[in-house]
PDB file of C-alpha atoms in Angstrom:
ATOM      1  CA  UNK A   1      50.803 -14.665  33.180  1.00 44.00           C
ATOM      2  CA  UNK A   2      48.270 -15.307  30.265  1.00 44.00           C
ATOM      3  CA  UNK A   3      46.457 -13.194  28.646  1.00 48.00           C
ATOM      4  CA  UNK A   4      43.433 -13.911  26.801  1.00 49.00           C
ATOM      5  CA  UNK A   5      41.508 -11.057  24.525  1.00 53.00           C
ATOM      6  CA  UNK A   6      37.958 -11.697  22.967  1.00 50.00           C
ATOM      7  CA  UNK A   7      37.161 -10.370  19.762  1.00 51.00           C
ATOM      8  CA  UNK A   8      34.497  -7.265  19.824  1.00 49.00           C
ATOM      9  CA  UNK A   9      31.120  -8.714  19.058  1.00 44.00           C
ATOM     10  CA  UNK A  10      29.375  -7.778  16.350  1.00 43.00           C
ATOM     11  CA  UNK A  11      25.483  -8.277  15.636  1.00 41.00           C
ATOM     12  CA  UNK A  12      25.416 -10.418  12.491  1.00 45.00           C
ATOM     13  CA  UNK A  13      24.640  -9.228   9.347  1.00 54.00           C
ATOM     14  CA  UNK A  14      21.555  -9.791   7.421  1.00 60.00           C
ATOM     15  CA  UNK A  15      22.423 -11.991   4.687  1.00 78.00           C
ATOM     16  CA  UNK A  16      20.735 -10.123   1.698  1.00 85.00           C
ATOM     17  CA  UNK A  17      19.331 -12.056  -1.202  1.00 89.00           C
ATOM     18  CA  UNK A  18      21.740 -12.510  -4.028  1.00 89.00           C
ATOM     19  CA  UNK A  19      18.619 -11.297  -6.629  1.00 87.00           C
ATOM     20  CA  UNK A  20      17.940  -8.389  -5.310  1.00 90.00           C
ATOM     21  CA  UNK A  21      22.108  -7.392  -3.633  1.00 95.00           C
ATOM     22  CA  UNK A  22      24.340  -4.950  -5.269  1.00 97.00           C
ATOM     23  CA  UNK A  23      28.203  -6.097  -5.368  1.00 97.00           C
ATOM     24  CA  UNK A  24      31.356  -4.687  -5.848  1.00 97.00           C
ATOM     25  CA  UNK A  25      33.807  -5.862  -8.422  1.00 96.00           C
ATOM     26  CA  UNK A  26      36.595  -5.148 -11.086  1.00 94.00           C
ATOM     27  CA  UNK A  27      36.595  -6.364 -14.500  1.00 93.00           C
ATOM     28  CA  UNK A  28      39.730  -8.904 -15.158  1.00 92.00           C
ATOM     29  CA  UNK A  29      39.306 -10.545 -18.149  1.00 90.00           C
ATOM     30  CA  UNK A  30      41.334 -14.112 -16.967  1.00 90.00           C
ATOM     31  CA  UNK A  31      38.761 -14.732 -14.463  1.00 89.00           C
ATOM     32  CA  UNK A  32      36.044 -17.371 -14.830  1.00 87.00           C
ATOM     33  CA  UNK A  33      33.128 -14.781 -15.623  1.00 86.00           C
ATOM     34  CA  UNK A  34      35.513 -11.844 -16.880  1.00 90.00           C
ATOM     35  CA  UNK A  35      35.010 -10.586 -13.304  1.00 93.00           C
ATOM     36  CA  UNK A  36      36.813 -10.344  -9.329  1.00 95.00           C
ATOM     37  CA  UNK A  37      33.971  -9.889  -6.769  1.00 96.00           C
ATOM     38  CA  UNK A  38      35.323  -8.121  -3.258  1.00 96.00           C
ATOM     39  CA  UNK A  39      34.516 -10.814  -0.992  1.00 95.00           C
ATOM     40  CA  UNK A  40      34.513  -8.825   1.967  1.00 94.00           C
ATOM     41  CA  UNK A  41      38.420  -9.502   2.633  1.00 94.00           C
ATOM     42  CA  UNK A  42      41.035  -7.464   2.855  1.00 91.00           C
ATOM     43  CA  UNK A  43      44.660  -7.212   3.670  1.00 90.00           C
ATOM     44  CA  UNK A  44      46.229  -3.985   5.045  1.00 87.00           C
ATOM     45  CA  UNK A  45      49.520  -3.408   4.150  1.00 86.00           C
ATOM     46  CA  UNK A  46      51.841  -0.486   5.397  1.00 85.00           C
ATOM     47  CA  UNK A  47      53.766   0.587   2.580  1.00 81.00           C
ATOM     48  CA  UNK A  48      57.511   2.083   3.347  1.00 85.00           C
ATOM     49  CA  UNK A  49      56.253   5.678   3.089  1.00 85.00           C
ATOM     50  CA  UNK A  50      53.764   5.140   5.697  1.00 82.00           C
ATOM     51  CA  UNK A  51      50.774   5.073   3.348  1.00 81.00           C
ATOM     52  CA  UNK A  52      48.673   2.273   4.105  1.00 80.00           C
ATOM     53  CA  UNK A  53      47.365   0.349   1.218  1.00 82.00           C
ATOM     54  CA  UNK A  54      44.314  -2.349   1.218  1.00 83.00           C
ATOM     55  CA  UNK A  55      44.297  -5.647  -0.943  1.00 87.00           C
ATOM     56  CA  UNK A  56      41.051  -6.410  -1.026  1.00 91.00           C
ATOM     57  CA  UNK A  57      39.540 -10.081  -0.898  1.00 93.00           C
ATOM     58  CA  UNK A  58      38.558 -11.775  -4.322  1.00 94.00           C
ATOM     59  CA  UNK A  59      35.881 -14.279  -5.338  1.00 95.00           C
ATOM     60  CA  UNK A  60      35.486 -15.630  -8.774  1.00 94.00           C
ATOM     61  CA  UNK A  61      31.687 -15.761  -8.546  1.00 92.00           C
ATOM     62  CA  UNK A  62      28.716 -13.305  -7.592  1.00 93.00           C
ATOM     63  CA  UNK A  63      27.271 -15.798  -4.787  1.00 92.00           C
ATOM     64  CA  UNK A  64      30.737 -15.758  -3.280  1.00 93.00           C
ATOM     65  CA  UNK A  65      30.748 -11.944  -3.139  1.00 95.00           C
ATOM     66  CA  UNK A  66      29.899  -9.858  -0.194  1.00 96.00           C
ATOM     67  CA  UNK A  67      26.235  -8.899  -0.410  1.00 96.00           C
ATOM     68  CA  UNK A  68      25.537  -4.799  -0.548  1.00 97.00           C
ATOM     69  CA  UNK A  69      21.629  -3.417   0.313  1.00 95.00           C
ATOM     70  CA  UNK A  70      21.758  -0.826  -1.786  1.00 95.00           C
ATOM     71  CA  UNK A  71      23.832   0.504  -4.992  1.00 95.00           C
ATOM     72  CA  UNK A  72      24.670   3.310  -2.461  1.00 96.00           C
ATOM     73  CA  UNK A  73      26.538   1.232  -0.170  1.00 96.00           C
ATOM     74  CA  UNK A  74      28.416  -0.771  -3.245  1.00 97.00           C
ATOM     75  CA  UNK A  75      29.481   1.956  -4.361  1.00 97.00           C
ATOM     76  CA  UNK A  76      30.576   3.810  -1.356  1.00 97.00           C
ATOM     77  CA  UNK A  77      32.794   0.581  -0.994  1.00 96.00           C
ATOM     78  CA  UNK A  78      34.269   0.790  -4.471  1.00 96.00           C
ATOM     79  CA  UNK A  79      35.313   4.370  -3.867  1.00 95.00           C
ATOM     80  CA  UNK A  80      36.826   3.099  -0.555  1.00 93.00           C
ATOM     81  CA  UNK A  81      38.488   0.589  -2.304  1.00 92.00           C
ATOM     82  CA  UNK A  82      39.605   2.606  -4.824  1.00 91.00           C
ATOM     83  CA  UNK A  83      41.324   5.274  -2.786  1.00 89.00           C
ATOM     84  CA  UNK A  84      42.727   2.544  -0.631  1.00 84.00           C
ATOM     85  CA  UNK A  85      44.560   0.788  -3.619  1.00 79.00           C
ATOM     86  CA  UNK A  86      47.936   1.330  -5.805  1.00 73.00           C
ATOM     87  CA  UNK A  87      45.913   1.030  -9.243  1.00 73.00           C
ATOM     88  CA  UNK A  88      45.446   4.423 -10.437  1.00 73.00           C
ATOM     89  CA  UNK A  89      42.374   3.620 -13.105  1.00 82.00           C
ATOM     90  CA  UNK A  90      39.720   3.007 -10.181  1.00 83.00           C
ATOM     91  CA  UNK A  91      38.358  -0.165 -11.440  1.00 92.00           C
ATOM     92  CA  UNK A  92      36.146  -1.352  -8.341  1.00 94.00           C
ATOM     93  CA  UNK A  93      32.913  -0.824  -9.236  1.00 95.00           C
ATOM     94  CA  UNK A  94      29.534  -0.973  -7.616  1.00 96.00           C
ATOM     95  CA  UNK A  95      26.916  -2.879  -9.737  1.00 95.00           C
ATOM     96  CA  UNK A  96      23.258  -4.837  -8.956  1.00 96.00           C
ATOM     97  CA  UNK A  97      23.887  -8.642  -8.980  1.00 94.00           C
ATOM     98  CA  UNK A  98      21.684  -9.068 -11.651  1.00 91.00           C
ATOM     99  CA  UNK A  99      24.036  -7.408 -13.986  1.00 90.00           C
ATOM    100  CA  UNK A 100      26.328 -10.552 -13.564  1.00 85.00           C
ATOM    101  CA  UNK A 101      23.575 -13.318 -13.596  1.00 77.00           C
ATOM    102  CA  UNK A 102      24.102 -15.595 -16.694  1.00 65.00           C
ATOM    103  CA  UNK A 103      21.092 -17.899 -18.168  1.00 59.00           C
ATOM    104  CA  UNK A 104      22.694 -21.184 -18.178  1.00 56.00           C
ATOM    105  CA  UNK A 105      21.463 -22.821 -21.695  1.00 54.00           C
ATOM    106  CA  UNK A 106      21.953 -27.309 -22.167  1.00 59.00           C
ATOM    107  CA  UNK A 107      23.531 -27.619 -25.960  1.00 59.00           C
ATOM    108  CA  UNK A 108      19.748 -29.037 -26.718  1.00 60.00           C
ATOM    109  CA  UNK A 109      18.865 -25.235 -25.719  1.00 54.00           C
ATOM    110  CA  UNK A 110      16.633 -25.990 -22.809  1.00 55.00           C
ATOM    111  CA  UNK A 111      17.325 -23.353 -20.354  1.00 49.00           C
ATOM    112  CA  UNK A 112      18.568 -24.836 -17.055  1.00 46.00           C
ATOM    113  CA  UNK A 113      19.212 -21.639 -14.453  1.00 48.00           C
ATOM    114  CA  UNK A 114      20.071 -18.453 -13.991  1.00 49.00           C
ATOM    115  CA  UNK A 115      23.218 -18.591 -12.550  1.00 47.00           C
ATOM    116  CA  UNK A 116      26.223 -16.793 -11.339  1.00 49.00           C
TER     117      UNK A 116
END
């Protein structure tokens, strides 16, 4: 016999404008920007005591990052995160997006975007 399972629907999430979205991130100073965005990803992975641990997803960039209403919700994420992860130093953190826009200058100095 086959058996054939759909997936739970879900209604789909308002898409909330990167200017005014908080995100959650870590500071790593290798990464293009100096941060990791939490993309929304994750891995669980069981660990041989029986703990289960979360890896979460990373994007290099804050329009790649998962998109957070309020600071509230970012940083009830980060603490969820946090607790969920083998790094003992907490470094997911809950921040507005516009913390991590950039004004993008030409060398003649014209400005050409904020960008991020």
């Amino acid at each position: 016999m086959f058996s054939f399972r759909m997936p739970r629907w879900q209604p789909s999430r308002r898409r909330v404008p990167l200017s005014l979205a908080h995100l959650v991130a870590r500071a790593v100073p290798g990464a293009p920007c100096g941060w990791v965005f939490f993309d929304g990803s994750e891995t669980r992975i069981d660990t041989q005591e029986g703990e289960a641990v979360i890896i979460p997803g990373g994007a290099f960039f804050p329009s790649e990052a998962h998109r957070f209403a309020s600071e509230e919700e970012a940083q009830a994420e980060a603490a969820r995160l946090n607790d969920s992860s083998l790094c003992l130093d907490r470094p997911w953190r809950g921040r507005a997006a516009s913390a991590f826009m950039v004004e993008r200058v030409e060398p003649s100095g014209k400005l050409l975007a904020r960008h991020g």
